[in-house]
Amino acid sequence: QVQLVESGGGLVQAGGSLRLSCAASGRTFSTYAVGWFRQAPGREREFVAAISGSGGSTDYTDSVKGRFTVSRDNAKNTVYLRMSSLKPEDTAVYYCAARFTYYSSNYYRAKSQYDYWGQGTQVTVSS
């Protein structure tokens, strides 16, 4: 069982930056791949970024490539999402999710592939 807690959201002007954190419980965090998703009002939850258990493999949705960076510190059981050049369309509740994997280089893009979810953190980008 893994519990996830997101933090770091807030209100920022367009062009600004934020760093989200996803803190996980458990002693074997390196065996969990982690994804970031977001959900804007009236829209479905969508994939943003993912990182493998080892941290060596990452993936991003096209709209955030070059602006967002996902990383992790397994010693601290924490995954980060660094968001730069933020746009109003990035406004959403951001969720992290985790799933166990035997393969340290695997990452996942689909919501259905994740077993554990955090409660979400609100990111609002003003124009």
PDB file of C-alpha atoms in Angstrom:
ATOM      1  CA  GLN A   1       0.000   0.000   0.000  1.00  0.00           C
ATOM      2  CA  VAL A   2       1.308   3.426  -0.987  1.00  0.00           C
ATOM      3  CA  GLN A   3      -0.049   6.759   0.138  1.00  0.00           C
ATOM      4  CA  LEU A   4       0.674   9.838  -1.951  1.00  0.00           C
ATOM      5  CA  VAL A   5       0.490  13.478  -0.909  1.00  0.00           C
ATOM      6  CA  GLU A   6       0.912  16.308  -3.412  1.00  0.00           C
ATOM      7  CA  SER A   7       2.007  19.810  -2.508  1.00  0.00           C
ATOM      8  CA  GLY A   8       3.351  22.943  -4.136  1.00  0.00           C
ATOM      9  CA  GLY A   9       0.342  24.154  -6.053  1.00  0.00           C
ATOM     10  CA  GLY A  10      -0.822  27.744  -6.022  1.00  0.00           C
ATOM     11  CA  LEU A  11      -1.575  30.859  -8.022  1.00  0.00           C
ATOM     12  CA  VAL A  12       1.037  32.075 -10.485  1.00  0.00           C
ATOM     13  CA  GLN A  13       1.123  34.524 -13.358  1.00  0.00           C
ATOM     14  CA  ALA A  14       1.550  33.354 -16.917  1.00  0.00           C
ATOM     15  CA  GLY A  15       5.204  32.765 -17.647  1.00  0.00           C
ATOM     16  CA  GLY A  16       5.940  31.870 -14.055  1.00  0.00           C
ATOM     17  CA  SER A  17       7.116  28.627 -12.482  1.00  0.00           C
ATOM     18  CA  LEU A  18       6.027  26.184  -9.811  1.00  0.00           C
ATOM     19  CA  ARG A  19       7.421  22.953  -8.456  1.00  0.00           C
ATOM     20  CA  LEU A  20       4.989  20.282  -7.366  1.00  0.00           C
ATOM     21  CA  SER A  21       6.012  17.517  -4.995  1.00  0.00           C
ATOM     22  CA  CYS A  22       4.526  14.069  -4.533  1.00  0.00           C
ATOM     23  CA  ALA A  23       5.574  12.469  -1.261  1.00  0.00           C
ATOM     24  CA  ALA A  24       5.039   8.731  -0.883  1.00  0.00           C
ATOM     25  CA  SER A  25       4.899   6.384   2.054  1.00  0.00           C
ATOM     26  CA  GLY A  26       6.648   3.030   1.959  1.00  0.00           C
ATOM     27  CA  ARG A  27      10.208   1.732   1.945  1.00  0.00           C
ATOM     28  CA  THR A  28      10.573   0.530  -1.652  1.00  0.00           C
ATOM     29  CA  PHE A  29       9.569   3.611  -3.590  1.00  0.00           C
ATOM     30  CA  SER A  30      12.067   2.827  -6.319  1.00  0.00           C
ATOM     31  CA  THR A  31       9.851  -0.076  -7.382  1.00  0.00           C
ATOM     32  CA  TYR A  32       6.998   2.290  -8.225  1.00  0.00           C
ATOM     33  CA  ALA A  33       6.564   4.165 -11.459  1.00  0.00           C
ATOM     34  CA  VAL A  34       4.901   7.533 -10.974  1.00  0.00           C
ATOM     35  CA  GLY A  35       2.737   9.648 -13.228  1.00  0.00           C
ATOM     36  CA  TRP A  36       1.403  13.186 -13.066  1.00  0.00           C
ATOM     37  CA  PHE A  37      -2.083  13.921 -14.351  1.00  0.00           C
ATOM     38  CA  ARG A  38      -4.242  17.016 -14.361  1.00  0.00           C
ATOM     39  CA  GLN A  39      -7.927  17.764 -14.520  1.00  0.00           C
ATOM     40  CA  ALA A  40      -9.418  21.096 -15.493  1.00  0.00           C
ATOM     41  CA  PRO A  41     -13.072  21.954 -14.738  1.00  0.00           C
ATOM     42  CA  GLY A  42     -15.414  20.147 -17.096  1.00  0.00           C
ATOM     43  CA  ARG A  43     -12.635  18.085 -18.629  1.00  0.00           C
ATOM     44  CA  GLU A  44     -11.348  14.570 -18.213  1.00  0.00           C
ATOM     45  CA  ARG A  45      -8.221  13.851 -16.233  1.00  0.00           C
ATOM     46  CA  GLU A  46      -5.298  13.832 -18.631  1.00  0.00           C
ATOM     47  CA  PHE A  47      -1.738  12.560 -18.643  1.00  0.00           C
ATOM     48  CA  VAL A  48       1.013  15.127 -18.074  1.00  0.00           C
ATOM     49  CA  ALA A  49       4.256  13.306 -17.318  1.00  0.00           C
ATOM     50  CA  ALA A  50       5.632  10.006 -16.083  1.00  0.00           C
ATOM     51  CA  ILE A  51       8.850   8.711 -14.606  1.00  0.00           C
ATOM     52  CA  SER A  52      10.188   5.213 -14.147  1.00  0.00           C
ATOM     53  CA  GLY A  53      11.077   3.757 -10.777  1.00  0.00           C
ATOM     54  CA  SER A  54      14.764   4.316 -11.349  1.00  0.00           C
ATOM     55  CA  GLY A  55      14.191   7.847 -12.612  1.00  0.00           C
ATOM     56  CA  GLY A  56      16.107   7.067 -15.772  1.00  0.00           C
ATOM     57  CA  SER A  57      13.119   7.165 -18.121  1.00  0.00           C
ATOM     58  CA  THR A  58      10.588   9.936 -18.493  1.00  0.00           C
ATOM     59  CA  ASP A  59       7.705  10.835 -20.778  1.00  0.00           C
ATOM     60  CA  TYR A  60       5.611  13.943 -21.355  1.00  0.00           C
ATOM     61  CA  THR A  61       2.480  14.932 -23.141  1.00  0.00           C
ATOM     62  CA  ASP A  62       3.253  17.134 -26.132  1.00  0.00           C
ATOM     63  CA  SER A  63       1.757  20.307 -24.675  1.00  0.00           C
ATOM     64  CA  VAL A  64       4.254  20.419 -21.788  1.00  0.00           C
ATOM     65  CA  LYS A  65       7.425  19.191 -23.479  1.00  0.00           C
ATOM     66  CA  GLY A  66      10.226  21.659 -22.985  1.00  0.00           C
ATOM     67  CA  ARG A  67       8.361  23.416 -20.161  1.00  0.00           C
ATOM     68  CA  PHE A  68       7.824  20.705 -17.523  1.00  0.00           C
ATOM     69  CA  THR A  69      10.418  18.394 -15.992  1.00  0.00           C
ATOM     70  CA  VAL A  70       9.660  15.334 -13.895  1.00  0.00           C
ATOM     71  CA  SER A  71      12.292  13.989 -11.506  1.00  0.00           C
ATOM     72  CA  ARG A  72      12.498  11.902  -8.374  1.00  0.00           C
ATOM     73  CA  ASP A  73      14.570  11.424  -5.250  1.00  0.00           C
ATOM     74  CA  ASN A  74      14.024   7.860  -4.096  1.00  0.00           C
ATOM     75  CA  ALA A  75      15.982   8.459  -0.906  1.00  0.00           C
ATOM     76  CA  LYS A  76      13.300  10.996   0.025  1.00  0.00           C
ATOM     77  CA  ASN A  77      10.394   9.004  -1.463  1.00  0.00           C
ATOM     78  CA  THR A  78       9.466  12.065  -3.480  1.00  0.00           C
ATOM     79  CA  VAL A  79       8.699  12.838  -7.117  1.00  0.00           C
ATOM     80  CA  TYR A  80       8.785  16.382  -8.436  1.00  0.00           C
ATOM     81  CA  LEU A  81       7.164  18.187 -11.337  1.00  0.00           C
ATOM     82  CA  ARG A  82       8.961  21.374 -12.226  1.00  0.00           C
ATOM     83  CA  MET A  83       6.676  23.581 -14.326  1.00  0.00           C
ATOM     84  CA  SER A  84       8.041  26.598 -16.179  1.00  0.00           C
ATOM     85  CA  SER A  85       6.654  29.049 -18.732  1.00  0.00           C
ATOM     86  CA  LEU A  86       3.222  28.361 -17.339  1.00  0.00           C
ATOM     87  CA  LYS A  87       0.180  29.200 -19.421  1.00  0.00           C
ATOM     88  CA  PRO A  88      -3.448  29.801 -18.393  1.00  0.00           C
ATOM     89  CA  GLU A  89      -4.360  26.514 -20.068  1.00  0.00           C
ATOM     90  CA  ASP A  90      -2.162  24.719 -17.515  1.00  0.00           C
ATOM     91  CA  THR A  91      -4.714  25.619 -14.845  1.00  0.00           C
ATOM     92  CA  ALA A  92      -6.013  22.405 -13.288  1.00  0.00           C
ATOM     93  CA  VAL A  93      -5.890  20.152 -10.272  1.00  0.00           C
ATOM     94  CA  TYR A  94      -2.692  18.145 -10.537  1.00  0.00           C
ATOM     95  CA  TYR A  95      -2.557  14.564  -9.281  1.00  0.00           C
ATOM     96  CA  CYS A  96       0.293  12.146  -8.855  1.00  0.00           C
ATOM     97  CA  ALA A  97      -0.251   8.425  -9.198  1.00  0.00           C
ATOM     98  CA  ALA A  98       1.903   5.355  -8.594  1.00  0.00           C
ATOM     99  CA  ARG A  99       2.030   1.703  -9.528  1.00  0.00           C
ATOM    100  CA  PHE A 100       4.342  -1.134  -8.633  1.00  0.00           C
ATOM    101  CA  THR A 101       6.585  -2.394 -11.399  1.00  0.00           C
ATOM    102  CA  TYR A 102       9.210  -5.112 -11.622  1.00  0.00           C
ATOM    103  CA  TYR A 103      10.953  -3.169 -14.368  1.00  0.00           C
ATOM    104  CA  SER A 104      12.788  -0.106 -13.116  1.00  0.00           C
ATOM    105  CA  SER A 105      12.854   1.507 -16.555  1.00  0.00           C
ATOM    106  CA  ASN A 106       9.111   1.311 -17.250  1.00  0.00           C
ATOM    107  CA  TYR A 107       6.732   4.261 -17.136  1.00  0.00           C
ATOM    108  CA  TYR A 108       3.019   4.468 -17.908  1.00  0.00           C
ATOM    109  CA  ARG A 109       0.710   7.004 -19.559  1.00  0.00           C
ATOM    110  CA  ALA A 110      -2.774   5.655 -18.924  1.00  0.00           C
ATOM    111  CA  LYS A 111      -4.841   6.422 -15.815  1.00  0.00           C
ATOM    112  CA  SER A 112      -5.972   2.803 -15.692  1.00  0.00           C
ATOM    113  CA  GLN A 113      -2.395   1.634 -15.244  1.00  0.00           C
ATOM    114  CA  TYR A 114      -2.041   3.296 -11.860  1.00  0.00           C
ATOM    115  CA  ASP A 115      -3.229   1.872  -8.557  1.00  0.00           C
ATOM    116  CA  TYR A 116      -2.572   4.669  -6.086  1.00  0.00           C
ATOM    117  CA  TRP A 117      -3.560   8.339  -6.309  1.00  0.00           C
ATOM    118  CA  GLY A 118      -2.989  11.457  -4.296  1.00  0.00           C
ATOM    119  CA  GLN A 119      -5.669  13.967  -3.379  1.00  0.00           C
ATOM    120  CA  GLY A 120      -4.500  16.590  -5.863  1.00  0.00           C
ATOM    121  CA  THR A 121      -3.136  20.117  -5.672  1.00  0.00           C
ATOM    122  CA  GLN A 122      -4.616  23.143  -7.430  1.00  0.00           C
ATOM    123  CA  VAL A 123      -2.536  25.076  -9.940  1.00  0.00           C
ATOM    124  CA  THR A 124      -3.993  28.334 -11.233  1.00  0.00           C
ATOM    125  CA  VAL A 125      -2.224  30.377 -13.899  1.00  0.00           C
ATOM    126  CA  SER A 126      -3.493  33.901 -14.411  1.00  0.00           C
ATOM    127  CA  SER A 127      -3.140  35.760 -17.690  1.00  0.00           C
TER     128      SER A 127
END
